[in-house]
Short mmCIF file of C-alpha atoms in Angstrom, two decimals:
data_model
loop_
_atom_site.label_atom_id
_atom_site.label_comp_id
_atom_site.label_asym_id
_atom_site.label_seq_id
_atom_site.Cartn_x
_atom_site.Cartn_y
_atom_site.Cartn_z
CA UNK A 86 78.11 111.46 70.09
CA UNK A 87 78.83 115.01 69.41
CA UNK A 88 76.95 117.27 66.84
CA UNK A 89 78.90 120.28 65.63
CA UNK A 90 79.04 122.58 63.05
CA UNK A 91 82.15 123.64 61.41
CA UNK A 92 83.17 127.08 59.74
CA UNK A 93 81.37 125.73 56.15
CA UNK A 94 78.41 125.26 57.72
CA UNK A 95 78.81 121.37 57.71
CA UNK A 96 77.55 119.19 60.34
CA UNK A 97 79.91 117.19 62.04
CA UNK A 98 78.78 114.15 63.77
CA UNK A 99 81.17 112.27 66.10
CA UNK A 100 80.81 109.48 67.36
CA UNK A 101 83.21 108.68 70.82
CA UNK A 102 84.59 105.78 69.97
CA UNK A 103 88.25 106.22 71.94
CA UNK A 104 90.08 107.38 68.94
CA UNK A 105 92.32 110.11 68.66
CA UNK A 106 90.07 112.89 67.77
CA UNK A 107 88.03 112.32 71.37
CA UNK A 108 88.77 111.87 74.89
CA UNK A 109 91.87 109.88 75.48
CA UNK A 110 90.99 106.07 76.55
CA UNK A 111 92.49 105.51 79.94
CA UNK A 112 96.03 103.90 80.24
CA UNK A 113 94.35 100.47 81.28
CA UNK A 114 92.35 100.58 78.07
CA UNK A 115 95.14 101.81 75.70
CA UNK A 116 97.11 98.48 76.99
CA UNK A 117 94.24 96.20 76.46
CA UNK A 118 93.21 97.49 73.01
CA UNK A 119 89.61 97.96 74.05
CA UNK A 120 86.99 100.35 74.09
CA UNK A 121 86.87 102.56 77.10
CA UNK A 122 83.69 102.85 78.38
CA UNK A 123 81.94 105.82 80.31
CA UNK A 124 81.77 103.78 82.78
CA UNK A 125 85.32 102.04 82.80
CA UNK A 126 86.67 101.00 86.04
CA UNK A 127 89.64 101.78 85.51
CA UNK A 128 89.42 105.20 84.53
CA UNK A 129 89.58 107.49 87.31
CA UNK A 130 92.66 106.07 88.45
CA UNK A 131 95.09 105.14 85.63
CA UNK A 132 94.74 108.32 83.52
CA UNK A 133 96.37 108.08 79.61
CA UNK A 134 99.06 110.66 80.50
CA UNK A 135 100.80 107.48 83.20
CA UNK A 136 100.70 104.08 81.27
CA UNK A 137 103.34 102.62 83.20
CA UNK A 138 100.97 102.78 86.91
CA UNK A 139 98.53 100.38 85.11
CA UNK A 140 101.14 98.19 83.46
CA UNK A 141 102.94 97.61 86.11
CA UNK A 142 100.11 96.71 87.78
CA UNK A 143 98.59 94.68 85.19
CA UNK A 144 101.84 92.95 84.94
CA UNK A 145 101.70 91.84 88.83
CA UNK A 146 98.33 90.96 89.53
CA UNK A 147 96.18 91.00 85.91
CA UNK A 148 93.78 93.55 84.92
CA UNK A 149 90.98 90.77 85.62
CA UNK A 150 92.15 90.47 89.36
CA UNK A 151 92.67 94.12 89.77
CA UNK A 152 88.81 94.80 88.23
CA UNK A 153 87.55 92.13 90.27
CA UNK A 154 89.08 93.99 93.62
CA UNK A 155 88.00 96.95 92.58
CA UNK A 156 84.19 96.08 91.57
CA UNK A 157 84.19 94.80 95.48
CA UNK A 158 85.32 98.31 96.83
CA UNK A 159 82.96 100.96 97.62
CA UNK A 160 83.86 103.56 95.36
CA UNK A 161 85.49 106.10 97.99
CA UNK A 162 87.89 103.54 99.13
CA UNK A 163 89.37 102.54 95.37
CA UNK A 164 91.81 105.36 94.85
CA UNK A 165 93.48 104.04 97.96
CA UNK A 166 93.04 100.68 96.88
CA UNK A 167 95.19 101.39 93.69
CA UNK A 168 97.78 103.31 94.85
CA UNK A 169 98.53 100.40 97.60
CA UNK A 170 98.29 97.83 95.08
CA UNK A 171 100.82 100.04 92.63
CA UNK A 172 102.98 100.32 95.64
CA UNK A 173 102.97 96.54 96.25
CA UNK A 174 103.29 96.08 92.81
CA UNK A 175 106.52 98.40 92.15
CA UNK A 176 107.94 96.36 95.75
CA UNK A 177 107.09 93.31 94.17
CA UNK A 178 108.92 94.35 90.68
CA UNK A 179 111.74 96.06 92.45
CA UNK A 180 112.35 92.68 94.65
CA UNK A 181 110.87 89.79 92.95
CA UNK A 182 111.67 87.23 95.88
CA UNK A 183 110.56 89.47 98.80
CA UNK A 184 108.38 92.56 97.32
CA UNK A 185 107.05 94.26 100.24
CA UNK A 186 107.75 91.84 102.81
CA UNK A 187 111.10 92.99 102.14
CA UNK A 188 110.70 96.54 103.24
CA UNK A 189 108.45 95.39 106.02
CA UNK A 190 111.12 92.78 107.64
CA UNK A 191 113.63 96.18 107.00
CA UNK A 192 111.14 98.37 109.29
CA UNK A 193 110.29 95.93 111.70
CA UNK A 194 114.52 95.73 112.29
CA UNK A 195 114.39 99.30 112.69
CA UNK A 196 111.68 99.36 115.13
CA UNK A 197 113.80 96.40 117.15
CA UNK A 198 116.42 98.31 117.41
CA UNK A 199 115.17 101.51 118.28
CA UNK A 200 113.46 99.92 121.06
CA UNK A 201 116.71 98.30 122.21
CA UNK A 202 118.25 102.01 122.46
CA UNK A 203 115.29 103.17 124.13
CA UNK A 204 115.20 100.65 127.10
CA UNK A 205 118.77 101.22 127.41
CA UNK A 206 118.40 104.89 127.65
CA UNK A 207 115.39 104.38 129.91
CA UNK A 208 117.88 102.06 131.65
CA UNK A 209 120.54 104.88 132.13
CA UNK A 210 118.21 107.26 133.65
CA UNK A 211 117.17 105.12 136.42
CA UNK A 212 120.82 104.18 137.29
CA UNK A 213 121.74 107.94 137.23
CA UNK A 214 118.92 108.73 139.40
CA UNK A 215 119.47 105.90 141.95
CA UNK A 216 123.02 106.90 142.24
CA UNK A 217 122.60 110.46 143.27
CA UNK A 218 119.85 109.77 145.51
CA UNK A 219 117.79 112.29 144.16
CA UNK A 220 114.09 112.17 144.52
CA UNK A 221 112.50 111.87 141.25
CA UNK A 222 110.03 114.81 142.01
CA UNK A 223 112.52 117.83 142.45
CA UNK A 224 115.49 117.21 140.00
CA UNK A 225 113.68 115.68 137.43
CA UNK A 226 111.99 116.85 134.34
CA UNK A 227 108.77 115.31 134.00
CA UNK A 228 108.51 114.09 130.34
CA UNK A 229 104.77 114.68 128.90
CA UNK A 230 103.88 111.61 127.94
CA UNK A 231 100.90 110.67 125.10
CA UNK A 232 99.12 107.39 125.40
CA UNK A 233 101.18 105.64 122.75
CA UNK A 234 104.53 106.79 124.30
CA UNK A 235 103.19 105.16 127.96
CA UNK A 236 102.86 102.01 125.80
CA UNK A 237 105.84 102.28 124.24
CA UNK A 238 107.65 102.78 127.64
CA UNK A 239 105.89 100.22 129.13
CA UNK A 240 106.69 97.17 126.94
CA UNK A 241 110.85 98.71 127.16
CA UNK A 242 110.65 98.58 130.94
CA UNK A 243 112.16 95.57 131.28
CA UNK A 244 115.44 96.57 134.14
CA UNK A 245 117.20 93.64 135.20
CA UNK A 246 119.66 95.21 137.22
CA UNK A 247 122.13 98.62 137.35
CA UNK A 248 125.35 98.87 138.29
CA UNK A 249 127.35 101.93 139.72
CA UNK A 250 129.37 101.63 137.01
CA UNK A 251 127.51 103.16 133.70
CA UNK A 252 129.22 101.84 130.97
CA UNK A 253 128.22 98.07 132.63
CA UNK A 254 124.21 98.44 132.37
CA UNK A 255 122.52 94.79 132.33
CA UNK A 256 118.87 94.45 131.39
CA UNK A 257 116.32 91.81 130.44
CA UNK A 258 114.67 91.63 126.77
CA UNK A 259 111.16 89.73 126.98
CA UNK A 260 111.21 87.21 124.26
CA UNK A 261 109.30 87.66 120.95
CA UNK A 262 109.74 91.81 121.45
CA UNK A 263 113.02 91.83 119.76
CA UNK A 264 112.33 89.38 117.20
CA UNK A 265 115.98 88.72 114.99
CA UNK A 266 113.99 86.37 112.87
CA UNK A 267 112.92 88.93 110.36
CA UNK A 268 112.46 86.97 107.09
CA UNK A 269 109.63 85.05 108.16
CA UNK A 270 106.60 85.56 107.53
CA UNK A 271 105.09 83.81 110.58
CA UNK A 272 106.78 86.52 112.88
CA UNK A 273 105.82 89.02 110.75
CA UNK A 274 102.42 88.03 110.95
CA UNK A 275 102.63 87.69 114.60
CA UNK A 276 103.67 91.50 114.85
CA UNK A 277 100.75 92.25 113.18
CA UNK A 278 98.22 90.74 115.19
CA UNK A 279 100.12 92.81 118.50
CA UNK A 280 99.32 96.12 116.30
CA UNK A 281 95.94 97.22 117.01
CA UNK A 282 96.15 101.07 115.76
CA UNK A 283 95.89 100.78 111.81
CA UNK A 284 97.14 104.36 111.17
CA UNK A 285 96.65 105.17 107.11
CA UNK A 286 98.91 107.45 106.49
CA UNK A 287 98.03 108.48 102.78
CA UNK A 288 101.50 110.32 102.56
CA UNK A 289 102.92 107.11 102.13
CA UNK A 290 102.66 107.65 98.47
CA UNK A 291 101.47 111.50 97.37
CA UNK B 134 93.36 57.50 86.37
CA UNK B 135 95.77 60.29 86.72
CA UNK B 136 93.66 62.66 86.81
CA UNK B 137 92.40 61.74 90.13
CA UNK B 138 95.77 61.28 91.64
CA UNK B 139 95.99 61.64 94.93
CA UNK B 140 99.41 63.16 94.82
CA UNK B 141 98.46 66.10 92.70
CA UNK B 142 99.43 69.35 94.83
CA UNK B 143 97.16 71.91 95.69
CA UNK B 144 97.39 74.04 92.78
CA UNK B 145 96.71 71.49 90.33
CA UNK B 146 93.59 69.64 92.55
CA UNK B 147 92.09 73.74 92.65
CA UNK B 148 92.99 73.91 89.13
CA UNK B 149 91.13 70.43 88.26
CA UNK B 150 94.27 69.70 85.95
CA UNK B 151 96.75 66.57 85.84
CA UNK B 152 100.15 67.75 87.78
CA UNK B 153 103.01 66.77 85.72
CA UNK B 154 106.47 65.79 87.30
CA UNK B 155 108.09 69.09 86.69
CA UNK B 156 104.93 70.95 88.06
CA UNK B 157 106.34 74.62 88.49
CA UNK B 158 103.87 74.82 92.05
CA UNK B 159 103.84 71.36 93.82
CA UNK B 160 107.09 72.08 95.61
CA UNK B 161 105.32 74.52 97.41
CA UNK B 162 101.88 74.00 97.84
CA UNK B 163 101.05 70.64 99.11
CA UNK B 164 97.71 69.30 98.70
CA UNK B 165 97.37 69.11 102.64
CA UNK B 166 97.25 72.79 102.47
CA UNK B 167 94.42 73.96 99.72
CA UNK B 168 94.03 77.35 101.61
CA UNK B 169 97.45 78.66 100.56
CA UNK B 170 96.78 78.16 96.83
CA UNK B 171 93.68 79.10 96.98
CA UNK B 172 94.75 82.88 98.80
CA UNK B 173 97.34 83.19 96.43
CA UNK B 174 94.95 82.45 93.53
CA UNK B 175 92.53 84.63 93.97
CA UNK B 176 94.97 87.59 94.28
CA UNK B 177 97.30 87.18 91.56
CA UNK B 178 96.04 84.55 89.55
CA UNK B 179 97.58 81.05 88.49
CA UNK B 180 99.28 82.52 85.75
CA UNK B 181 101.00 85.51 86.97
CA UNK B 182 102.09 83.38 89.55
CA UNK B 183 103.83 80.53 87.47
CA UNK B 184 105.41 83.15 85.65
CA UNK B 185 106.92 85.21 88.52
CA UNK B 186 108.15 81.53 89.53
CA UNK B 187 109.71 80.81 85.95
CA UNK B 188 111.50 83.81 86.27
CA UNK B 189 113.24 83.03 89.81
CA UNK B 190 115.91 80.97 90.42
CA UNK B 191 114.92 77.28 92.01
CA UNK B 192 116.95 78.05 95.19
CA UNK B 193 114.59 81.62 95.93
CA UNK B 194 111.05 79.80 94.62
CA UNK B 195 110.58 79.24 98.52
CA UNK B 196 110.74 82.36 99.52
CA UNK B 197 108.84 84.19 96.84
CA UNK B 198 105.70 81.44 97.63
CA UNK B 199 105.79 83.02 101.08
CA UNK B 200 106.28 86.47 100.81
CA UNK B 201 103.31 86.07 98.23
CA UNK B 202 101.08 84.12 100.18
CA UNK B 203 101.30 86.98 103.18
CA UNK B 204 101.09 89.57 101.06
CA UNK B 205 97.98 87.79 99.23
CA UNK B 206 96.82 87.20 102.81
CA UNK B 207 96.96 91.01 104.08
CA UNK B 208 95.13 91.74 100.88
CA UNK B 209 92.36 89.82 101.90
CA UNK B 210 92.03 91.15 105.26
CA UNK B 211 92.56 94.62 104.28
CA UNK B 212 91.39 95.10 100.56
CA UNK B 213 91.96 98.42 100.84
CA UNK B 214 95.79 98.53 101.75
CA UNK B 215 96.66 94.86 102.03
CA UNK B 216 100.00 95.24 103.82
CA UNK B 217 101.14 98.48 103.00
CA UNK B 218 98.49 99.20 106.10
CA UNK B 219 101.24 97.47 107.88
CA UNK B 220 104.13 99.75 106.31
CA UNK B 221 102.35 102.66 106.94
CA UNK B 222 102.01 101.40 111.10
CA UNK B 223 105.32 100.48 111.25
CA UNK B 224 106.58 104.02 109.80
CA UNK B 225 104.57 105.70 112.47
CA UNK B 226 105.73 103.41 115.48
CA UNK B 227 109.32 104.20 113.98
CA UNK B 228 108.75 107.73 114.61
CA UNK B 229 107.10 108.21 117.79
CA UNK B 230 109.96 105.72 119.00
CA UNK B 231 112.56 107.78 117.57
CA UNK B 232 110.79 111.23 119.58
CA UNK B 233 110.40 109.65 122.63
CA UNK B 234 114.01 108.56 122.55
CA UNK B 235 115.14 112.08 121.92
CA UNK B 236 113.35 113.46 124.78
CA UNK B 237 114.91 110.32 127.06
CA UNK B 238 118.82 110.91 125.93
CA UNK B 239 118.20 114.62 126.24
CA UNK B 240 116.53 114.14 129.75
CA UNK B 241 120.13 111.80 130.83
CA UNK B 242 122.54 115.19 129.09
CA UNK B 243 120.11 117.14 131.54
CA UNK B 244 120.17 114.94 134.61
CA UNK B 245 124.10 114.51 133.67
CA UNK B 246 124.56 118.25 134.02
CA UNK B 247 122.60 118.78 136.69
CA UNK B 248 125.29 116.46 138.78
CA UNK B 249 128.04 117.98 137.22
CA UNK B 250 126.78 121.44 138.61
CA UNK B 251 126.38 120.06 141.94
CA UNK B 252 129.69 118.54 142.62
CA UNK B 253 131.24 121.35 141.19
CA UNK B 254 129.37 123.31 144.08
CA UNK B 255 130.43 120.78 146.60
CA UNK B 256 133.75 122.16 145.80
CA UNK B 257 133.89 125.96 146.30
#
């Protein structure tokens, strides 16, 4: 409630009760014809001025469920929590049959196949090394490696055999790394239990 | 009584409700399975679920149910990011495969040159 006193020297009392003349009621509570309390949940993160981030939502999981997820979050965490769920949510609307599982069956393809270029390339180098007979020390440039990349190289190294011939270069694929099965979830879920760096990149969606 | 069927699926025994013939979950969520209803539940809600179904075609219901339950599933495990935590990995494993891949073809253009030099050498 405000108290103010205009040019005729009338007071003014008004009272906040989300109407026009106050501030705005947040986009959640402009779509559920309430009140928006001070203390709304929803608030800080569906401003009015962007009514289609909470409907969207709203429209994929319920306000109820969202609220509920929310209230269980400690309150630095829920910002992220929305914008994932409005992610999944867009996914979801975008791709009714897949949502997100779509886009994460398209990556993990991607990372396949990458993987299958890199083994071959990792391939290539050993062949071209065995065939000039050079020692690895004196001709070669040492690649800097991180701790990811010696991961990454050590789950390609998987040479069967190399042939003097280059364009003829045979190697082995352990099973399960190069998974063509992409649409289930159950290999999906597998990959995700290998994965032990969760990385949160929070440009995925500024 | 019907209520107490046996043969209601796992929606409707969660739900405590009779499941009619033309149930829109039973297909896909047996009542040997009450976890899968249950995760799927308490993420999107009964409703918002039979209506997503409604609005599929019969022969994609399958796959929707799944891709739900997972993504219902990551949610729980990670109520922060559910699986776009997973996206977000995969994006970065993309990338630092892509670099190191780089630096592998360019080290075979180097190691290719290298011999190229030499044999030219060989000949002069």
């Amino acid at each position: 409630v405000t108290i103010q006193i205009n040019k005729t020297g009338v007071v003014v009392i008004k009272a906040e009760m989300g109407g026009p003349g106050s501030s705005s009621p947040c986009a959640s509570c402009k779509l559920l014809r309430r009140r928006c309390a001070k203390d709304c949940i929803f608030a800080p993160y569906f401003p009015p001025d962007d009514p289609h981030k909470f409907a969207i939502v709203h429209k994929v999981f319920g306000a109820s469920n969202v609220s509920k997820m929310l209230q269980e979050l400690p309150v630095n965490q829920r910002a992220d929590a929305v914008n994932s769920l409005v992610f999944e949510a867009n996914a979801r609307v975008r791709d009714p049959v897949y949502g997100c599982v779509g886009a994460i069956s398209y990556l993990q393809n991607q990372v396949s196949q990458l993987q299958m270029q890199l083994a071959v390339a990792q391939a290539e180098i050993l062949c071209i090394q065995m065939q000039h007979e050079q020692p690895l020390q004196s001709h070669h440039q040492v690649l800097e490696l991180d701790q990811d990349e010696k991961a990454l190289l050590l789950n390609n190294n998987n040479i069967n055999n190399c042939n003097n011939d280059n364009n003829n270069l045979g190697y082995a694929m352990s099973s399960g790394q190069f998974n063509s099965n992409f649409a289930s979830p159950s290999s999906i879920m597998q990959m995700q239990m290998q994965m032990q760096d969760p990385l949160k990149q929070e440009s995925l969606w500024t | 009584k019907s209520v107490m069927n046996p043969k209601r699926c796992a929606a409707c025994r969660y739900l405590r409700r009779r499941c009619p013939k033309d149930c829109v979950f039973s297909p896909f969520f047996p009542p040997n399975n009450p976890e899968k209803f249950a995760c799927v539940h308490r993420i999107y809600g009964a409703g918002n679920v039979s209506k997503m179904l409604q609005q599929l075609p019969v022969q994609t219901r399958a796959e929707a149910v799944e891709s739900l339950c997972f993504e219902a599933t990551c949610r729980i495990e990670d109520p922060v990011y559910g699986c776009v935590g997973m996206i977000s990995l995969l994006q970065t494993q993309i990338q630092k495969t892509e670099r190191l891949l780089a630096r592998t073809q360019a080290e075979i253009t180097v190691s290719q040159i290298k011999h190229s030099q030499n044999q030219h050498s060989e000949f002069m």
